[in-house]
Coordinates of C-alpha atoms in Angstrom, one line a residue:
M1 CA 1.3 40.6 13.3
K2 CA 0.8 38.5 16.5
E3 CA -2.3 36.9 15.1
S4 CA -0.6 35.8 11.8
K5 CA 2.2 34.3 13.8
N6 CA -0.3 32.2 15.8
I7 CA -2.0 30.9 12.5
S8 CA 1.4 30.1 11.0
R9 CA 2.4 28.2 14.2
S10 CA -0.9 26.2 14.2
R11 CA -0.2 25.2 10.6
A12 CA 3.2 23.9 11.7
Q13 CA 1.7 22.0 14.5
E14 CA -1.0 20.7 12.1
S15 CA 1.7 19.5 9.8
S16 CA 3.8 18.0 12.6
A17 CA 0.7 16.0 13.7
A18 CA 0.1 14.8 10.0
I19 CA 3.7 13.4 9.8
E20 CA 3.3 11.7 13.1
K21 CA -0.1 10.2 12.0
M22 CA 1.4 9.0 8.7
Y23 CA 4.4 7.4 10.6
I24 CA 2.1 5.6 13.1
T25 CA -0.3 4.6 10.4
M26 CA 2.4 3.1 8.0
R27 CA 3.7 1.1 11.0
H28 CA 0.3 -0.1 11.8
L29 CA -0.5 -1.2 8.2
F30 CA 2.9 -3.0 8.1
N31 CA 2.1 -4.9 11.2
R32 CA -1.3 -5.8 9.7
G33 CA 0.3 -7.2 6.6
F34 CA -1.8 -5.6 3.9
Y35 CA -4.1 -2.7 3.1
K36 CA -6.1 -1.2 0.2
P37 CA -4.7 2.4 -0.4
M38 CA -7.9 3.8 -1.9
G39 CA -10.2 1.9 0.6
I40 CA -11.1 2.5 4.2
S41 CA -7.8 1.1 5.3
G42 CA -5.9 3.7 3.4
D43 CA -8.1 6.7 4.5
T44 CA -5.8 7.9 7.3
L45 CA -2.8 7.9 5.1
R46 CA -4.5 9.8 2.3
E47 CA -6.0 12.3 4.7
A48 CA -2.7 12.9 6.4
L49 CA -0.8 13.4 3.2
L50 CA -3.4 15.8 1.9
A51 CA -3.3 17.7 5.2
L52 CA 0.5 17.8 5.0
R53 CA 0.6 18.9 1.4
P54 CA 4.3 18.2 1.1
E55 CA 6.2 20.7 -1.1
I56 CA 7.5 17.9 -3.4
Y57 CA 4.0 16.9 -4.4
G58 CA 3.1 20.5 -5.4
N59 CA -0.7 20.7 -6.3
I60 CA -1.7 17.4 -4.5
A61 CA -4.6 19.2 -2.7
E62 CA -5.9 20.7 -6.0
N63 CA -8.2 19.2 -8.7
K64 CA -5.5 19.4 -11.4
V65 CA -2.9 16.6 -11.7
E66 CA 0.6 17.6 -10.3
L67 CA 3.2 16.9 -13.1
N68 CA 6.5 17.7 -11.6
G69 CA 5.6 15.7 -8.4
L70 CA 4.5 12.8 -10.6
L71 CA 7.7 12.8 -12.4
Y72 CA 9.7 12.8 -9.2
V73 CA 7.8 9.9 -7.9
I74 CA 7.8 7.9 -11.3
E75 CA 11.5 8.1 -11.4
R76 CA 11.7 6.4 -8.0
L77 CA 9.3 3.6 -8.7
P78 CA 9.8 0.6 -11.0
V79 CA 8.7 0.8 -14.7
G80 CA 5.3 -0.6 -15.1
I81 CA 4.1 -0.2 -11.5
E82 CA 1.2 2.1 -12.7
E83 CA -0.2 -1.0 -14.4
C84 CA -0.2 -3.3 -11.3
R85 CA -3.2 -3.8 -9.1
Y86 CA -1.1 -5.8 -6.5
I87 CA 2.1 -4.4 -5.1
N88 CA 4.0 -6.7 -2.7
L89 CA 6.7 -5.5 -0.6
T90 CA 9.3 -8.3 0.1
S91 CA 12.7 -8.9 1.8
D92 CA 15.4 -10.4 -0.3
E93 CA 13.7 -13.7 -0.9
G94 CA 15.7 -15.2 -3.8
Y95 CA 14.1 -13.6 -6.8
S96 CA 17.6 -12.7 -8.1
R97 CA 18.1 -16.4 -8.6
S98 CA 14.9 -16.8 -10.8
H99 CA 13.9 -16.1 -14.3
F100 CA 12.5 -12.7 -13.2
Q101 CA 14.4 -9.7 -14.6
A102 CA 15.3 -7.1 -11.9
I103 CA 13.7 -3.7 -12.6
V104 CA 15.8 -0.9 -10.9
P105 CA 14.1 2.6 -10.8
P106 CA 16.3 5.3 -12.2
K107 CA 16.6 7.4 -9.0
R108 CA 16.2 4.7 -6.2
R109 CA 18.4 1.6 -6.0
R110 CA 15.9 -1.1 -5.1
N111 CA 15.3 -4.4 -7.0
C112 CA 11.7 -4.8 -8.2
Y113 CA 10.2 -7.8 -10.0
R114 CA 7.1 -7.9 -12.3
I115 CA 5.6 -11.2 -11.3
D116 CA 2.6 -11.1 -13.7
E117 CA 0.4 -8.5 -15.5
E118 CA -1.2 -7.5 -12.2
Q119 CA 1.6 -7.9 -9.6
M120 CA 4.9 -6.0 -8.9
N121 CA 7.2 -7.2 -6.1
V122 CA 9.4 -4.5 -4.5
E123 CA 12.5 -5.6 -2.4
I124 CA 13.0 -3.7 0.8
T125 CA 16.5 -4.2 2.1
R126 CA 17.2 -0.7 3.5
G127 CA 14.9 -0.6 6.5
R128 CA 11.9 1.2 7.5
S129 CA 12.8 4.4 5.7
D130 CA 12.5 2.5 2.4
I131 CA 9.0 1.5 3.4
Y132 CA 7.9 5.1 4.3
D133 CA 9.4 6.4 1.1
I134 CA 7.6 3.9 -1.2
L135 CA 4.2 4.1 0.7
T136 CA 4.1 7.9 0.4
H137 CA 4.9 7.8 -3.2
L138 CA 2.3 5.2 -3.8
T139 CA -0.3 7.1 -1.9
F140 CA 0.5 10.2 -4.0
I141 CA 0.1 8.4 -7.3
F142 CA -3.1 6.8 -6.2
I143 CA -4.5 10.1 -5.2
E144 CA -3.6 11.6 -8.6
S145 CA -5.1 8.6 -10.3
H146 CA -8.5 9.4 -8.8
K147 CA -8.2 13.0 -10.0
I148 CA -7.9 11.5 -13.5
R149 CA -10.9 9.3 -12.8
N150 CA -13.0 12.3 -11.5
R151 CA -12.4 14.1 -14.8
V152 CA -13.2 11.2 -17.3
L153 CA -15.8 9.1 -15.6
L154 CA -19.2 10.6 -16.6
D155 CA -21.4 8.2 -14.5
D156 CA -21.3 5.2 -12.2
G157 CA -22.0 2.9 -15.1
G158 CA -18.6 3.4 -16.5
E159 CA -19.3 5.9 -19.3
V160 CA -16.2 8.0 -20.1
S161 CA -15.4 11.2 -21.7
R162 CA -14.4 11.7 -25.4
D163 CA -10.9 12.8 -24.2
W164 CA -10.5 9.5 -22.4
F165 CA -11.5 7.5 -25.4
K166 CA -9.0 9.3 -27.7
L167 CA -6.3 8.8 -25.1
E168 CA -7.0 5.1 -25.1
Q169 CA -6.8 5.0 -28.9
A170 CA -3.3 6.7 -28.7
V171 CA -2.0 4.3 -26.0
M172 CA -3.0 1.2 -28.0
Q173 CA -0.6 2.2 -30.8
T174 CA 2.4 -0.1 -30.8
K175 CA 4.7 2.3 -32.7
K176 CA 6.1 5.8 -31.8
L177 CA 3.4 8.4 -32.4
P178 CA 4.0 10.8 -35.3
L179 CA 4.3 14.4 -34.3
V180 CA 0.7 15.3 -35.3
E181 CA -0.8 12.3 -33.5
K182 CA 1.3 13.0 -30.5
E183 CA 0.1 16.6 -30.2
K184 CA -3.4 15.4 -30.7
A185 CA -3.0 13.0 -27.7
I186 CA -1.4 15.7 -25.7
S187 CA -4.4 18.0 -26.3
H188 CA -6.8 15.3 -25.0
V189 CA -4.5 14.4 -22.0
A190 CA -4.2 18.1 -21.1
N191 CA -8.0 18.3 -20.7
I192 CA -8.0 15.2 -18.6
L193 CA -5.2 16.5 -16.3
G194 CA -6.7 20.0 -16.0
R195 CA -3.4 21.4 -17.3
T196 CA -2.5 23.5 -20.4
F197 CA -1.2 22.0 -23.6
E198 CA 2.1 23.8 -22.9
D199 CA 2.3 22.3 -19.4
V200 CA 2.0 18.7 -20.7
L201 CA 4.3 19.4 -23.8
T202 CA 7.1 20.7 -21.6
I203 CA 7.2 17.7 -19.3
Y204 CA 6.2 15.0 -21.8
D205 CA 9.7 13.9 -22.9
A206 CA 11.1 13.8 -19.4
F207 CA 8.8 10.7 -18.7
G208 CA 9.9 8.9 -21.9
S209 CA 12.9 6.8 -22.9
E210 CA 14.3 5.6 -26.2
A211 CA 12.4 2.4 -25.8
E212 CA 9.1 4.1 -24.8
P213 CA 9.0 7.7 -26.0
D214 CA 5.2 8.1 -25.4
R215 CA 5.5 6.6 -21.7
F216 CA 3.7 9.7 -20.4
L217 CA 0.5 8.7 -22.0
H218 CA 0.7 5.1 -20.8
I219 CA 1.3 6.3 -17.3
I220 CA -1.8 8.7 -17.2
Y221 CA -3.9 6.0 -19.0
W222 CA -3.1 3.1 -16.6
L223 CA -3.4 5.4 -13.5
G224 CA -6.8 6.5 -14.7
K225 CA -7.9 3.0 -15.8
L226 CA -7.2 1.3 -12.5
A227 CA -8.9 4.1 -10.6
I228 CA -11.9 3.8 -12.8
E229 CA -12.1 0.0 -12.1
E230 CA -11.8 0.7 -8.4
V231 CA -15.0 2.8 -8.6
V232 CA -17.0 1.0 -11.3
E233 CA -16.0 -2.7 -10.5
N234 CA -14.9 -2.2 -6.7
N235 CA -11.7 -3.8 -7.8
K236 CA -9.3 -2.1 -5.4
R237 CA -5.5 -1.9 -5.6
T238 CA -3.8 -3.7 -2.7
I239 CA -0.4 -3.4 -1.1
T240 CA 0.9 -6.4 0.8
F241 CA 3.9 -6.9 3.0
S242 CA 5.5 -10.4 2.8
P243 CA 5.7 -12.5 6.0
I244 CA 9.4 -12.7 5.6
L245 CA 9.8 -8.9 5.4
R246 CA 7.7 -8.5 8.5
E247 CA 9.8 -11.1 10.3
R248 CA 13.2 -9.6 9.3
L249 CA 12.7 -5.9 9.5
G250 CA 14.7 -4.1 12.2
H251 CA 17.0 -7.2 12.7
H252 CA 20.0 -5.7 10.9
I253 CA 20.3 -8.7 8.7
H254 CA 21.6 -7.0 5.5
G255 CA 23.7 -4.5 7.6
E256 CA 25.4 -7.3 9.5
I257 CA 26.3 -9.2 6.3
W258 CA 27.6 -6.0 4.8
A259 CA 29.8 -5.1 7.8
T260 CA 31.2 -8.7 8.1
N261 CA 32.2 -8.7 4.5
I262 CA 34.2 -5.4 5.0
K263 CA 35.9 -6.8 8.2
E264 CA 36.8 -10.0 6.5
V265 CA 38.5 -8.2 3.7
L266 CA 40.3 -6.0 6.3
K267 CA 41.5 -9.2 8.0
A268 CA 42.5 -10.9 4.7
N269 CA 44.7 -7.9 3.9
S270 CA 46.1 -7.6 7.5
L271 CA 44.5 -4.2 8.0
L272 CA 42.3 -4.9 11.1
D273 CA 44.9 -3.6 13.6
R274 CA 45.4 -0.3 11.8
P275 CA 43.9 3.1 12.4
I276 CA 40.6 3.3 10.5
H277 CA 38.8 6.3 9.0
V278 CA 35.2 5.8 7.7
I279 CA 33.9 8.2 5.1
S280 CA 30.2 8.1 3.9
A281 CA 30.4 9.6 0.4
N282 CA 29.8 8.6 -3.2
M283 CA 32.0 6.1 -5.1
H284 CA 34.1 8.6 -7.0
S285 CA 34.9 11.8 -5.0
V286 CA 37.5 10.3 -2.5
M287 CA 39.3 8.4 -5.3
N288 CA 39.2 11.3 -7.7
S289 CA 40.4 13.7 -5.0
I290 CA 43.5 11.7 -4.3
F291 CA 44.4 10.6 -7.7
A292 CA 42.7 12.4 -10.6
T293 CA 44.5 15.8 -10.8
P294 CA 48.1 14.6 -11.0
L295 CA 47.1 12.0 -13.6
L296 CA 45.1 14.2 -15.7
K297 CA 46.9 17.7 -15.5
T298 CA 48.6 17.1 -18.7
K299 CA 45.5 16.2 -20.5
F300 CA 43.6 19.3 -19.2
K301 CA 46.4 22.0 -19.3
D302 CA 45.7 25.3 -17.6
K303 CA 42.4 23.9 -16.4
S304 CA 41.4 24.1 -12.6
D305 CA 41.1 21.0 -10.5
F306 CA 37.3 21.6 -10.4
F307 CA 37.1 21.6 -14.2
I308 CA 38.7 18.1 -14.1
Y309 CA 36.3 16.9 -11.5
E310 CA 33.4 18.2 -13.7
E311 CA 34.7 16.2 -16.6
L312 CA 35.1 13.1 -14.5
S313 CA 31.4 13.6 -13.3
K314 CA 30.0 13.5 -16.8
S315 CA 28.0 10.4 -17.7
G316 CA 30.1 8.0 -19.8
A317 CA 33.4 9.7 -19.1
T318 CA 36.1 7.2 -20.2
I319 CA 38.9 8.9 -18.0
R320 CA 37.3 7.6 -15.0
K321 CA 38.6 4.2 -15.7
D322 CA 42.2 5.6 -15.9
V323 CA 41.8 7.1 -12.4
E324 CA 40.3 3.8 -11.1
A325 CA 43.1 1.8 -12.6
L326 CA 45.7 4.1 -10.8
A327 CA 43.9 3.8 -7.6
L328 CA 43.7 -0.1 -7.8
K329 CA 47.5 -0.1 -8.2
N330 CA 47.9 2.2 -5.2
G331 CA 46.2 0.2 -2.5
M332 CA 42.5 0.7 -3.3
I333 CA 40.2 -2.4 -2.9
S334 CA 36.8 -2.2 -4.5
L335 CA 34.0 -4.0 -2.8
P336 CA 30.7 -4.0 -4.8
D337 CA 27.7 -4.8 -2.6
T338 CA 26.5 -8.3 -2.4
S339 CA 24.6 -8.0 0.9
G340 CA 21.4 -6.3 -0.3
T341 CA 22.2 -3.0 1.4
N342 CA 23.0 -1.4 -2.0
I343 CA 26.0 0.3 -0.4
D344 CA 29.3 -0.2 -2.3
V345 CA 32.5 0.1 -0.4
Q346 CA 36.1 1.1 -1.3
I347 CA 39.0 0.4 1.0
F348 CA 42.2 2.5 0.7
D349 CA 45.4 1.2 2.3
T350 CA 47.5 4.3 2.6
A351 CA 50.6 2.4 3.1
K352 CA 50.5 1.3 -0.6
I353 CA 49.9 4.9 -2.0
D354 CA 52.7 6.6 -3.9
W355 CA 52.0 10.0 -2.6
A356 CA 54.1 11.7 -5.3
K357 CA 51.3 10.6 -7.7
T358 CA 48.5 12.1 -5.6
A359 CA 47.0 15.5 -4.9
F360 CA 48.4 15.2 -1.3
P361 CA 52.2 14.9 -1.8
K362 CA 52.7 16.4 1.7
A363 CA 50.5 13.8 3.5
N364 CA 52.0 13.5 7.0
L365 CA 50.8 10.0 8.3
E366 CA 51.6 8.3 11.5
E367 CA 53.9 5.3 11.7
K368 CA 50.9 3.0 11.5
K369 CA 49.5 4.0 8.2
P370 CA 45.7 4.5 8.2
V371 CA 43.0 2.7 6.3
I372 CA 40.1 4.6 4.7
I373 CA 36.8 2.9 4.3
V374 CA 34.5 4.8 1.9
M375 CA 30.9 3.7 2.0
D376 CA 28.2 4.8 -0.5
Y377 CA 25.2 6.7 0.8
A378 CA 22.9 4.9 3.3
F379 CA 19.2 5.6 3.1
G380 CA 17.4 7.0 6.2
E381 CA 17.3 4.6 9.2
Q382 CA 19.7 2.3 7.2
A383 CA 22.5 4.6 8.3
Y384 CA 22.1 3.4 12.0
E385 CA 22.1 -0.3 10.9
T386 CA 25.2 0.0 8.8
I387 CA 27.4 2.1 11.1
D388 CA 26.2 0.3 14.2
E389 CA 27.2 -3.1 12.6
L390 CA 30.5 -1.7 11.2
L391 CA 31.7 -0.3 14.6
K392 CA 31.1 -3.6 16.3
P393 CA 34.1 -5.7 17.2
Y394 CA 35.2 -8.4 14.6
K395 CA 34.0 -11.8 15.9
K396 CA 33.2 -10.2 19.2
E397 CA 36.8 -9.9 20.3
T398 CA 38.8 -7.7 17.9
L399 CA 38.1 -4.1 18.5
L400 CA 38.4 -1.7 15.5
N401 CA 40.6 1.4 16.0
V402 CA 38.2 3.7 14.2
K403 CA 39.7 7.2 14.5
S404 CA 37.0 9.1 12.7
V405 CA 33.7 9.0 10.9
S406 CA 33.0 11.6 8.2
I407 CA 29.6 12.1 6.6
M408 CA 29.3 14.0 3.3
G409 CA 26.1 14.2 1.5
K410 CA 23.2 16.1 -0.1
A411 CA 20.6 17.8 1.9
G412 CA 17.8 20.4 1.6
I413 CA 18.7 24.0 2.7
L414 CA 16.4 26.5 4.4
E415 CA 18.3 29.6 3.6
G416 CA 20.5 29.7 0.5
G417 CA 20.3 27.9 -2.7
K418 CA 21.4 24.7 -4.6
G419 CA 25.1 24.0 -4.3
D420 CA 25.6 25.9 -1.0
I421 CA 27.3 24.2 1.9
M422 CA 25.9 23.3 5.4
I423 CA 28.0 22.5 8.4
P424 CA 25.8 21.0 11.2
T425 CA 26.4 21.6 14.9
A426 CA 23.6 19.2 15.9
H427 CA 21.1 16.8 14.5
I428 CA 17.4 16.9 15.6
N429 CA 15.4 13.9 14.9
E430 CA 12.0 14.8 13.5
G431 CA 9.0 13.3 15.1
T432 CA 10.8 12.3 18.3
A433 CA 12.4 14.0 21.3
D434 CA 15.9 12.8 20.2
N435 CA 18.7 15.4 19.4
Y436 CA 22.4 14.9 19.1
Y437 CA 24.9 17.6 19.8
F438 CA 28.5 17.0 18.7
E439 CA 31.9 18.6 18.2
N440 CA 32.2 18.8 14.4
E441 CA 35.8 18.7 13.2
L442 CA 34.7 20.8 10.1
T443 CA 33.8 24.5 10.5
G444 CA 32.3 27.0 8.2
A445 CA 35.5 29.1 8.2
M446 CA 37.3 26.2 6.5
F447 CA 35.2 26.6 3.3
E448 CA 35.3 30.4 2.9
G449 CA 36.8 32.1 0.0
N450 CA 35.6 29.5 -2.6
D451 CA 32.6 31.4 -4.0
I452 CA 30.2 29.1 -2.2
A453 CA 27.8 30.2 0.6
V454 CA 28.4 28.3 3.9
F455 CA 25.8 27.9 6.7
E456 CA 26.4 26.6 10.2
G457 CA 23.8 25.4 12.6
A458 CA 21.5 22.6 13.6
M459 CA 20.0 20.3 11.0
V460 CA 16.9 18.2 11.2
T461 CA 16.9 14.5 10.3
V462 CA 13.4 13.9 8.5
L463 CA 11.4 10.7 8.0
G464 CA 11.5 11.3 4.3
T465 CA 12.0 14.0 1.7
S466 CA 8.5 13.3 0.5
L467 CA 7.0 14.4 3.7
Q468 CA 8.4 17.9 3.9
N469 CA 6.0 20.9 4.5
R470 CA 6.7 24.6 4.1
D471 CA 5.0 25.6 7.3
L472 CA 6.9 23.0 9.5
L473 CA 10.3 23.8 7.9
K474 CA 9.6 27.5 8.3
F475 CA 8.9 27.0 12.0
F476 CA 12.2 24.9 12.5
H477 CA 14.2 27.6 10.6
E478 CA 12.7 30.7 12.2
S479 CA 12.2 29.5 15.8
T480 CA 15.0 29.1 18.4
W481 CA 15.8 25.6 16.9
G482 CA 17.6 27.7 14.1
V483 CA 17.6 24.8 11.7
I484 CA 19.6 25.4 8.5
G485 CA 18.8 22.3 6.6
L486 CA 17.2 18.9 6.4
E487 CA 18.5 15.4 5.6
M488 CA 17.6 11.8 6.3
E489 CA 20.5 10.1 7.9
G490 CA 22.5 12.5 10.3
S491 CA 20.9 11.6 13.6
Y492 CA 21.0 7.8 12.9
Y493 CA 24.7 8.0 12.1
Q494 CA 25.4 10.0 15.3
K495 CA 23.2 7.7 17.4
A496 CA 25.3 4.6 16.3
I497 CA 28.7 6.5 16.8
Q498 CA 27.7 7.7 20.2
S499 CA 26.6 4.3 21.4
A500 CA 29.7 2.5 20.0
S501 CA 32.2 5.2 21.5
K502 CA 30.6 6.2 24.7
I503 CA 28.6 3.3 25.9
R504 CA 29.7 0.1 24.3
K505 CA 33.3 1.2 24.1
S506 CA 33.9 -0.9 20.9
V507 CA 35.7 2.1 19.2
P508 CA 37.9 4.8 20.9
H509 CA 36.1 7.2 23.2
D510 CA 37.7 10.2 21.4
I511 CA 36.5 9.3 17.9
K512 CA 36.2 12.4 15.7
V513 CA 33.2 13.1 13.6
R514 CA 32.9 15.4 10.5
Y515 CA 29.6 16.2 8.9
A516 CA 29.2 18.5 5.9
Y517 CA 26.3 18.7 3.3
Y518 CA 25.8 20.4 0.0
A519 CA 22.4 21.8 -0.9
S520 CA 20.4 19.7 -3.5
D521 CA 17.3 21.8 -3.1
N522 CA 15.5 24.5 -1.1
P523 CA 12.1 23.2 -0.1
L524 CA 11.0 26.8 1.2
E525 CA 11.6 28.2 -2.3
T526 CA 9.0 27.6 -5.0
G527 CA 10.7 26.0 -8.1
S528 CA 13.8 24.8 -6.1
T529 CA 12.3 21.7 -4.5
L530 CA 13.6 18.2 -5.3
A531 CA 10.9 17.9 -7.9
S532 CA 12.4 20.8 -9.9
G533 CA 15.2 18.5 -11.1
G534 CA 18.8 17.6 -10.2
L535 CA 21.9 19.7 -9.5
G536 CA 23.7 19.0 -12.7
T537 CA 27.4 20.2 -12.4
T538 CA 26.3 22.6 -9.5
G539 CA 27.0 19.9 -7.1
V540 CA 30.5 19.0 -8.3
K541 CA 32.4 21.9 -6.6
P542 CA 30.8 21.5 -3.2
T543 CA 31.2 17.7 -3.3
Y544 CA 35.0 17.9 -4.0
L545 CA 35.5 20.8 -1.7
I546 CA 34.0 18.9 1.2
T547 CA 35.9 15.7 0.3
I548 CA 39.2 17.5 0.1
K549 CA 38.7 19.2 3.5
I550 CA 37.9 15.8 5.1
L551 CA 41.0 14.1 3.5
E552 CA 43.3 17.1 4.5
Q553 CA 42.4 16.4 8.1
I554 CA 42.9 12.7 7.8
F555 CA 46.3 13.2 6.0
N556 CA 47.4 16.0 8.4
V557 CA 47.8 18.5 5.6
K558 CA 47.7 22.2 6.3

């Protein structure tokens, strides 16, 4: 028993060292300005990723191609990136004012521009976490591309297998493949990937779209084609970092513009001297929690509030516009992002709300009616940049009376399942000695009796979801750290709040903090990682439950 514990611990240490090595290597490559992922300069990154074997990347260390991990990554990269030999990471350098059309990945809000057949520019405006995220994803798909190359390249002269030849024929078709041709192509591609026909058939349509139903074949073909050319013609793929990006990173340029825009709107509406509550959440839960149920109760008779929230969460729901129209008449100001942070904002002036038309008719507010600033989710280290700038005085002299900061978000859970709730008591910053203990205004007891499991304890802030490893997470969970979950922003939020309230004194010393997360995945449970798919409606109830508990405290209800 003792021996197996030592082995398990050493694997956790090995994984921790691999994450640290990746972190240092990525910063080194960034400072260098360019590197070739499948060349000597990319060796360390590839070796560390293979040593780590993150849960999200499934079978990365095996010879067969990992399909779920590939789908997860492709949804977070721009369409067409698999065809590009040159990938250039840039700052916001004016491409939005050019003829280039922005390509936005389905699951990551970043602007990308296809410069020509060989080059893709990816705008990085959300800090280092964005760079770690994209570099690990690119390293993964390049490793997978060489698995394809290994299975189809028969010799150094460039001779390829029959399966590859047949795949190439299918890819060259300009029209949607008929069922028979599609299944023939799947048969050949299954051999290339080392997967069964059923494996490929099951995931095939998830890669496609109406415009490109057979995109899966194109992705596999282009990944393999560029990998073959790297070996046969020594024509290596290259990742570069623009000089402007290297100059700007870490200077809070986008965060400062974002925060200044908010303060200018507060000043223009005479709200700067009012008590302020900041909530980091999505752009619908606060608005819907306040206004939706009274407005829609007659439409959805005998239905629960959570049923109404589920209806509002469905894509294309027209009733959302009705709720938004009511909110705009009752003091809501909408601020779509123009700073490059990709963080939209809503401002609620509670003095203008007709409380009889809300879900909080007994709201008990002070004489100076509070203002609520709802900001969309930040990404990793961007959380520090945005909150740090937001809590600074307006024009260096007008201090903001920020009464509370509430963070509601998705996180990985280490005990429990999708949709469960986590209430952190501390944030531990992975890869550093930083840890932040705080008094959370939310407690587990507040959420009991709602048929949702609730966990309380420390949470770890990780460098990226794509770097998580079972052995390391198991150690965090089972050791005296007692970690209940993992997310990417918590310690960065708390670092900014503590420095503003306790050291710089730019906001009140007794500022309240609220943190609550709902589980989007369980990286310790096979089949429940982020690569297994989204939450669907499972996330609706915990999202609104957390939002309502935050608002009840702000509105002094119950």
